[in-house]
Coordinates of C-alpha atoms in Angstrom, one line a residue:
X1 CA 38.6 -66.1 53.2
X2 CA 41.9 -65.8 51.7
X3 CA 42.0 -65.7 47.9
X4 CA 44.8 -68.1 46.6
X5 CA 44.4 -68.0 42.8
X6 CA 46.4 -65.1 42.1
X7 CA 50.3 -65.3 42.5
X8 CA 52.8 -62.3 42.8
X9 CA 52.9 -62.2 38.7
X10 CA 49.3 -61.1 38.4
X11 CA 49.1 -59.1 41.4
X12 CA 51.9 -57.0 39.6
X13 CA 50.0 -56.8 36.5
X14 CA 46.9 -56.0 38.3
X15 CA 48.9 -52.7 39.3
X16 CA 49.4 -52.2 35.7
X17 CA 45.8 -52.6 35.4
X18 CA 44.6 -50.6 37.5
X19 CA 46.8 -47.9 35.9
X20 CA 45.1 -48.0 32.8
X21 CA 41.8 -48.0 34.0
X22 CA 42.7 -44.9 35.4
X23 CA 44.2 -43.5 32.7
X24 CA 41.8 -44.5 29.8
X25 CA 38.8 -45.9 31.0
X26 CA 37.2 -44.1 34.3
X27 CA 37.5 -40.4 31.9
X28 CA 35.9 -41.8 29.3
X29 CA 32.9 -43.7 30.6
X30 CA 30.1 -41.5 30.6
X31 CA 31.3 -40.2 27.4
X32 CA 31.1 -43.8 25.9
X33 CA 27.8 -43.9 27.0
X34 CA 26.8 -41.1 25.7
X35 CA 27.6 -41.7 22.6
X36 CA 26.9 -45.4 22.2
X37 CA 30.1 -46.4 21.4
X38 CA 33.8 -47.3 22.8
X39 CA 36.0 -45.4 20.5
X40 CA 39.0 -47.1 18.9
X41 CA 41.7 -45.5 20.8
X42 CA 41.1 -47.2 23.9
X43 CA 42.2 -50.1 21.7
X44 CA 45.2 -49.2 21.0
X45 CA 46.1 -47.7 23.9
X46 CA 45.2 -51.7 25.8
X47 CA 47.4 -53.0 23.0
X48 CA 50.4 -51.4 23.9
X49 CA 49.9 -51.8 27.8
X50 CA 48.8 -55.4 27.4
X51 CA 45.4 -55.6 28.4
X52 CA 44.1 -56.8 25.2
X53 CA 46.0 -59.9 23.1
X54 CA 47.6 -61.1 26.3
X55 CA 47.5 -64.5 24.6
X56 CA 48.4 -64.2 21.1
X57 CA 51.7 -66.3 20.7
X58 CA 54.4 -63.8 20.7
X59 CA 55.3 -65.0 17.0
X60 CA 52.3 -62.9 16.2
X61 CA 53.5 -60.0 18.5
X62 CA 51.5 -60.9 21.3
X63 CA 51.8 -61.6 25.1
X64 CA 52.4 -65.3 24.5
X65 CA 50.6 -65.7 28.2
X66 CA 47.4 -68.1 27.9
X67 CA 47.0 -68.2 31.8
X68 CA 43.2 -67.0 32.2
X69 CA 43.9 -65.3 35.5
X70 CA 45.2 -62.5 33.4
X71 CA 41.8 -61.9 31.8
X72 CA 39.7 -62.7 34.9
X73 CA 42.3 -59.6 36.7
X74 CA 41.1 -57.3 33.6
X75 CA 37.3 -58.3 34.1
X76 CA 38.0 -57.7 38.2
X77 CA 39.2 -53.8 37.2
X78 CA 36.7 -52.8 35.0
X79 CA 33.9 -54.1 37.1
X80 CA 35.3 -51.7 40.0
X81 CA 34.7 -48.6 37.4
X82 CA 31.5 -49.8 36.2
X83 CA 32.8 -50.6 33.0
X84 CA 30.4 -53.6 31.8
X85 CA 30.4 -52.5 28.4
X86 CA 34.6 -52.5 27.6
X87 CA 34.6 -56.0 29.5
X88 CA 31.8 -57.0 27.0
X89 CA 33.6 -56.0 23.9
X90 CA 37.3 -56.7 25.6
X91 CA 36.4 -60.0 26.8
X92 CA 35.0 -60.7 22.9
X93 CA 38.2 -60.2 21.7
X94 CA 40.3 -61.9 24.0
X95 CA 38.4 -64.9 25.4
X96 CA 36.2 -65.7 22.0
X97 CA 37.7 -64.4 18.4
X98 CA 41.7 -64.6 19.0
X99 CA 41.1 -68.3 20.5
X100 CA 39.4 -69.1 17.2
X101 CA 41.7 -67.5 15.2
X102 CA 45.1 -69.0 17.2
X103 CA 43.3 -72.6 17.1
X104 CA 41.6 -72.7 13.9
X105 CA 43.7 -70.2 11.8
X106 CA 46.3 -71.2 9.1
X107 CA 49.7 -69.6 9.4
X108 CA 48.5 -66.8 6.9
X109 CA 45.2 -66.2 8.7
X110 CA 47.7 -65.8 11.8
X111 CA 49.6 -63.5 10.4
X112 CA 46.9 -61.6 8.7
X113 CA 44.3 -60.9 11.9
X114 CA 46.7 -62.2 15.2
X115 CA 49.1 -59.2 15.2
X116 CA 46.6 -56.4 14.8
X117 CA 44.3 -57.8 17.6
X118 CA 47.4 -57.6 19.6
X119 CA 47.8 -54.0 19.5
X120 CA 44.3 -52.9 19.1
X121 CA 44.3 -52.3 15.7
X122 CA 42.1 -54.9 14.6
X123 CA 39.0 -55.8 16.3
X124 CA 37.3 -58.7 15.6
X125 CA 33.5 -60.1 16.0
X126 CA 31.5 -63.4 16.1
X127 CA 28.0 -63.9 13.8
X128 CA 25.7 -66.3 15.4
X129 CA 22.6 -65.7 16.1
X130 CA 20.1 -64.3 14.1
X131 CA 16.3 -63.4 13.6
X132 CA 15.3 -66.4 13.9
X133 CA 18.0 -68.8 15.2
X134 CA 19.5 -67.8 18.8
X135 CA 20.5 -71.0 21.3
X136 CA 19.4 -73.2 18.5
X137 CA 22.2 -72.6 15.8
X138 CA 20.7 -75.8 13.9
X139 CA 18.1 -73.0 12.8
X140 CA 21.3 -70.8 11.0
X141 CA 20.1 -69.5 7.8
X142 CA 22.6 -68.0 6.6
X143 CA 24.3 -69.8 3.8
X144 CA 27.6 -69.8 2.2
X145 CA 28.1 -71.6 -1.5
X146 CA 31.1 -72.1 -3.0
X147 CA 31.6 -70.8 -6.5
X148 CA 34.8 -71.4 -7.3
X149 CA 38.2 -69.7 -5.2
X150 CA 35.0 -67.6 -3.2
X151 CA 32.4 -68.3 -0.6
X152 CA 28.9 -66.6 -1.8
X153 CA 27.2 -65.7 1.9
X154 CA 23.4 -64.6 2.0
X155 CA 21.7 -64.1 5.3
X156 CA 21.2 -62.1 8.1
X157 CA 23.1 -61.8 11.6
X158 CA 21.9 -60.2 14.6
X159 CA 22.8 -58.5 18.1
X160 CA 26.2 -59.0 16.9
X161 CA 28.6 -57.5 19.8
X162 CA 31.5 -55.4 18.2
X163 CA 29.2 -55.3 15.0
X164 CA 29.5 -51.5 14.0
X165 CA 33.8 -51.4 15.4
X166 CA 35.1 -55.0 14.0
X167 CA 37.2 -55.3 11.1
X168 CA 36.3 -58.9 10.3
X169 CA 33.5 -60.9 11.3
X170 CA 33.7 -64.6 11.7
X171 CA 30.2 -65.7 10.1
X172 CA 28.4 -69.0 11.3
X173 CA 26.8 -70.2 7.9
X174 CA 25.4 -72.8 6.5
X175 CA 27.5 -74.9 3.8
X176 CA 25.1 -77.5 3.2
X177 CA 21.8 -77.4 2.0
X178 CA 20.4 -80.0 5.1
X179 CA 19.1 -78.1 8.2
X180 CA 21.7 -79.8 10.9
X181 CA 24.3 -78.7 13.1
X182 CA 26.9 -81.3 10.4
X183 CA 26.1 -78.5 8.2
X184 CA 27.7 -75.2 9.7
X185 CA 30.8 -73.8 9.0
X186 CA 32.9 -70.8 10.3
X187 CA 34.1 -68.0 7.7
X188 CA 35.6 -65.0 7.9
X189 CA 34.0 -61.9 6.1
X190 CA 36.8 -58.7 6.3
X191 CA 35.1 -55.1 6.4
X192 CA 34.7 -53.9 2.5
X193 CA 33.7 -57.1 1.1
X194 CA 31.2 -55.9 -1.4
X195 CA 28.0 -57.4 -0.3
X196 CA 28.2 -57.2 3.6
X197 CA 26.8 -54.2 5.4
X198 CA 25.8 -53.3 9.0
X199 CA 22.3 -52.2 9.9
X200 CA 21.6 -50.2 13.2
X201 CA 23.4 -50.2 16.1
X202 CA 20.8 -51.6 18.1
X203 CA 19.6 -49.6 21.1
X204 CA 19.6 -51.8 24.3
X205 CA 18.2 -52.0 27.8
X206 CA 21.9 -51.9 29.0
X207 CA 25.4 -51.8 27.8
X208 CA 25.1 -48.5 25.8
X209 CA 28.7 -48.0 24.8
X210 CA 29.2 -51.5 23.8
X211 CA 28.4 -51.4 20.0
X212 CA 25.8 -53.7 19.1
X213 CA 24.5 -54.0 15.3
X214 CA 22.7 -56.1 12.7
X215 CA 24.5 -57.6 10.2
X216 CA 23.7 -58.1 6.6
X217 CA 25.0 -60.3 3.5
X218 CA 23.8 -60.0 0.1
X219 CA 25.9 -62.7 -2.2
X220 CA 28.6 -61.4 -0.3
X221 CA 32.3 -62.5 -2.3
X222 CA 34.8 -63.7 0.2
X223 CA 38.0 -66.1 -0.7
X224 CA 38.5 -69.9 -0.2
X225 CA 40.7 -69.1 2.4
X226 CA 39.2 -67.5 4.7
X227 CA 37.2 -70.6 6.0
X228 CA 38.1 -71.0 9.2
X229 CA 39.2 -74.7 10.5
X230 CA 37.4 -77.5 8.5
X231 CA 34.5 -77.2 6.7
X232 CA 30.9 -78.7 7.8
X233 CA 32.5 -79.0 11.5
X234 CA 31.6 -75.4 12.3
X235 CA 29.4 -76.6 15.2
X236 CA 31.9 -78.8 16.6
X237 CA 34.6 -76.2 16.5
X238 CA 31.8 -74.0 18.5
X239 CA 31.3 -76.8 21.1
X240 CA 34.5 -77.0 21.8
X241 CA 35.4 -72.9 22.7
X242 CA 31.8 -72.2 24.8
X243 CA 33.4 -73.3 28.0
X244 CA 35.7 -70.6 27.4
X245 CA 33.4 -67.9 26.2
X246 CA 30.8 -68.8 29.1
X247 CA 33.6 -68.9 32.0
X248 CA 34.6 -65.5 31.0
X249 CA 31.0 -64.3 31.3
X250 CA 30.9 -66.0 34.6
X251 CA 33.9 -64.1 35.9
X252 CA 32.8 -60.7 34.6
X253 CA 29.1 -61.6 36.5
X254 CA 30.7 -62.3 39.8
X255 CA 33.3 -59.2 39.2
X256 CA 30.5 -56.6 38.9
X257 CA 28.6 -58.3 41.9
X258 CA 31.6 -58.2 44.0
X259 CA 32.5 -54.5 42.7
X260 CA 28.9 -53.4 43.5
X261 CA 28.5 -55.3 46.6
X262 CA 31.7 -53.4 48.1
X263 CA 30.1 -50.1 47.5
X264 CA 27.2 -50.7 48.6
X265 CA 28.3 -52.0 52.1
X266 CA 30.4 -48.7 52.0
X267 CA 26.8 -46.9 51.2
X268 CA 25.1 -48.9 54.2
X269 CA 27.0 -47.3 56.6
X270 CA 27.4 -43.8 55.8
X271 CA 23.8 -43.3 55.1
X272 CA 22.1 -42.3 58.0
X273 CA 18.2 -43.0 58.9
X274 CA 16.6 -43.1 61.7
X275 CA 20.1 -41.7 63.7
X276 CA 22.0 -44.4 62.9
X277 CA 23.4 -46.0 60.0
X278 CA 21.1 -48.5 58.0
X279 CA 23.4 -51.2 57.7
X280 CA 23.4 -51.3 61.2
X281 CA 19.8 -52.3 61.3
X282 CA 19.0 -56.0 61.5
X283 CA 17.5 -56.7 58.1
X284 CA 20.7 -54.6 56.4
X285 CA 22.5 -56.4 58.1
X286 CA 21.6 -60.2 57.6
X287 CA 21.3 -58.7 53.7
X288 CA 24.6 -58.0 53.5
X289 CA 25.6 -61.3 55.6
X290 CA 23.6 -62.9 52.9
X291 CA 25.0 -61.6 50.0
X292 CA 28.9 -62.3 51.5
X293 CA 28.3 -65.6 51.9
X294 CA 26.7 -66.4 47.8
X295 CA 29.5 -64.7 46.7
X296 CA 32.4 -66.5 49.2
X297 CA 30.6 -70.0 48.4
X298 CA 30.6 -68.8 44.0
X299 CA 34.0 -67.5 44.2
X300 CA 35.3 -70.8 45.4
X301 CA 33.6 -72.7 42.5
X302 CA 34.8 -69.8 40.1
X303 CA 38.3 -70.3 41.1
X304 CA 38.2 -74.0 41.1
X305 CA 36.7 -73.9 37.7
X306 CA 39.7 -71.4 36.3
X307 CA 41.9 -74.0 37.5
X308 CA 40.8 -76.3 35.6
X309 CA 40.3 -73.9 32.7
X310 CA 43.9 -73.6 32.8
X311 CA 44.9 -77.1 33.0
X312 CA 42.5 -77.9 29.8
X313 CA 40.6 -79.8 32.3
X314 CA 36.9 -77.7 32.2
X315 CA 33.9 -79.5 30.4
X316 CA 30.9 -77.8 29.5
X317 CA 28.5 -78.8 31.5
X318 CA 30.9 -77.0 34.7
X319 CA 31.1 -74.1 32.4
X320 CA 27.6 -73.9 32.1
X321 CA 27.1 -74.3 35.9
X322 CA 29.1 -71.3 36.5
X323 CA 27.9 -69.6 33.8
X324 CA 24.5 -69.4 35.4
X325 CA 24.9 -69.6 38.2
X326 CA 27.2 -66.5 38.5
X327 CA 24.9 -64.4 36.5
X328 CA 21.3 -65.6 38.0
X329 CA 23.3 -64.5 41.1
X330 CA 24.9 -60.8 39.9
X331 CA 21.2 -60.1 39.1
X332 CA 20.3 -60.9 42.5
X333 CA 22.8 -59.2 44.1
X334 CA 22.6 -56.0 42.8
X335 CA 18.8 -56.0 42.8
X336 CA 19.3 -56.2 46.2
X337 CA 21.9 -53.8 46.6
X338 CA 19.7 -51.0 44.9
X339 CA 17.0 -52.2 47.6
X340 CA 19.5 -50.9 49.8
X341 CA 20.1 -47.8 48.1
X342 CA 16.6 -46.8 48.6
X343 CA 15.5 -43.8 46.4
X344 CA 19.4 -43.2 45.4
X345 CA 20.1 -46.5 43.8
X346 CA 17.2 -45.7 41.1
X347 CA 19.5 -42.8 40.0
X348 CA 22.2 -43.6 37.2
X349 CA 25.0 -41.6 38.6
X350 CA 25.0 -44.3 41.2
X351 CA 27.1 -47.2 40.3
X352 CA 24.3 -50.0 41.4
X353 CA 21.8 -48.1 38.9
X354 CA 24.3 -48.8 35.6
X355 CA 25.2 -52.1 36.7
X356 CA 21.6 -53.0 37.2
X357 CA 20.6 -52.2 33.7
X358 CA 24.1 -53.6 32.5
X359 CA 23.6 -56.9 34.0
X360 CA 20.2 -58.0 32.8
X361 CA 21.7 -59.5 29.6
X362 CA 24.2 -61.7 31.3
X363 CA 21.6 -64.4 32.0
X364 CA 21.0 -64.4 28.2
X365 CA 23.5 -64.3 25.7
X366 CA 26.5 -66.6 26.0
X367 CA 23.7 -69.2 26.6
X368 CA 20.5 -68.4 28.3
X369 CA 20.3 -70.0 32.2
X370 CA 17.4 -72.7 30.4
X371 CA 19.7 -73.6 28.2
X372 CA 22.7 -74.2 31.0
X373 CA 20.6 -76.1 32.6
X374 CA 19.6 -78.3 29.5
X375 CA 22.9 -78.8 29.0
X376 CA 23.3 -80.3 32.8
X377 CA 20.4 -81.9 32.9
X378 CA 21.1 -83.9 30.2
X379 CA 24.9 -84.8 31.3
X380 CA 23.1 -85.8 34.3
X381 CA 21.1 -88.3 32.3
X382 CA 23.5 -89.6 30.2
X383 CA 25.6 -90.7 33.3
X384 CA 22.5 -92.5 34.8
X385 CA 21.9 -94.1 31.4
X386 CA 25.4 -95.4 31.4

């Protein structure tokens, strides 16, 4: 079917994409693995193409372009490489900290973190989640007192993506001493605050070069200021910026299930068994017939639901249906490509190995799939209450 989200603007930048990918990303993979981390150059150099910071207004030296598409032709070119972990840490920057930043932020919080994040100077991170509170941030324990012009922060944060590279972290803590979601606020705790230091860089079943750490605060000192938005409405602000953080995880699923898909269709008939080639027997076949047609019928939701991403018009409980939907289905997808692979898709140096060990999380963070479907479910009451 014909695709008709994208006009001739993003096709164009898509090229320009592409270019960089490359450029700086295909020669670097591997080595990013290997090392367990996505050095700081590649940062720079997306600033100054305008792959990162797309949306920062361009008061702050940014793209001043909100449109979504933008981001979701970024996700498409990564996936194509393989690159689940720069989309991880990318899509952090773009679709989750400058958002908070550009609709929370004073003007001098603007001006302090929006223009660096532009160029890929600055890289930012969110604190959730944490030993013992993950989905359920009414069990944050992580407090922050006031004493004064500072914010005293104790706690601990963990599987905090962009952990061990970000320059400032936006810490979810508790403000009041009462164990509810009224409680939270957002704060924003700058690299060299005495008091806050990382702990390992955690080493996961997937993502390698995507930087992953704990996070510690021992009566960590930061200023009055940098409270993001108001204080006590920390959860609400959160509420209202998951559709946005939970489409772009839906997009990046489907991506790397399209991406993997397209090889392996390519794989199915150049590999030869049995004289022929194995997609041309029946089961390959009605495999691959199935697996077009999930991601024809999820790519029609997807681009409905950028739509109305764009037009302000997505609510939660549609994010969350994409959100796990899309990602329940990259994991079947590419289990079922490797199926196809035989013997050769449990070997890394093919792309369906990496993306099968890359994609295990997606069902999990952003929101676990129980927890989308909570989060239906009980829309789905309310309006039969009503």
């Amino acid at each position: 079917m014909e695709r008709l989200l994208f006009t001739a603007d993003h096709d164009a930048y898509r090229e320009l994409v592409k270019e960089f990918v490359t450029r700086e990303v295909e020669p670097n993979l591997q080595r990013w693995d290997d090392e367990h981390l996505i050095d700081r150059a590649v940062w720079r150099a997306a600033g100054k193409q305008g792959v990162i910071g797309l949306s920062v207004p361009e008061e702050y030296n940014g793209g001043g372009q909100p449109d979504y598409r933008y981001q979701s032709v970024v996700m498409e070119e990564f996936a194509k490489v393989g690159a689940a972990s720069l989309i991880s840490s990318f899509s952090l920057q773009d679709n989750i900290v400058i958002p908070y930043i550009n609709d929370l932020g004073t003007d001098d919080q603007k001006r302090r973190w929006l223009p660096g994040m532009a160029t890929g100077e600055l890289i930012g991170a969110i604190a959730m989640t944490e030993p013992g509170a993950g989905s359920d941030l009414q069990g944050v324990r992580t407090t922050a007192m006031r004493d004064g012009d500072e914010w005293v922060i104790n706690g601990q944060k963990t599987f905090i993506t962009s952990g061990i590279n970000a320059d400032f972290v936006i810490v979810v803590a508790r403000t009041e001493t009462e164990a509810s979601a009224q409680g939270l606020s957002l704060i924003v705790v700058e690299t060299g605050t005495p008091g806050f230091t990382r702990g390992r860089k955690l080493d996961k079943v997937g993502l390698h070069a995507q930087d992953t750490a704990e996070l510690f605060f021992d009566f960590a000192r930061v200023p009055a200021g940098n409270l993001l938005g108001e204080e006590g409405r920390g959860f609400v602000h959160l509420m209202e910026r998951l559709p946005l953080e939970r489409m772009s995880i839906a997009t990046s699923a489907l991506a790397s299930a399209e991406a993997i898909f397209t090889e392996t269709k390519r794989y199915c008939f150049e590999r030869k068994a049995f004289g022929r080639a194995i997609g041309d027997f029946q089961n390959s076949r009605f495999v691959l017939a199935e697996i077009a047609t999930e991601l024809d019928v999820t790519r029609a939701y997807h681009d409905a639901a950028v739509v109305a991403l764009n037009n302000g018009e997505l609510t939660g409980t549609d994010a969350a249906k994409a959100k796990w939907w899309a990602t329940e289905l990259q994991k079947r997808v590419i289990d079922r490509c490797l199926q196809l692979h035989g013997g050769y898709g449990y070997v890394l140096e093919y792309p369906v190995a990496k993306a099968f060990v890359d994609s295990r999380i997606q069902t999990i963070y952003g929101g676990t799939t129980e927890i989308m479907k909570e989060i239906i479910g009980r829309d789905l009451a309310r309006s039969e209450h009503n």
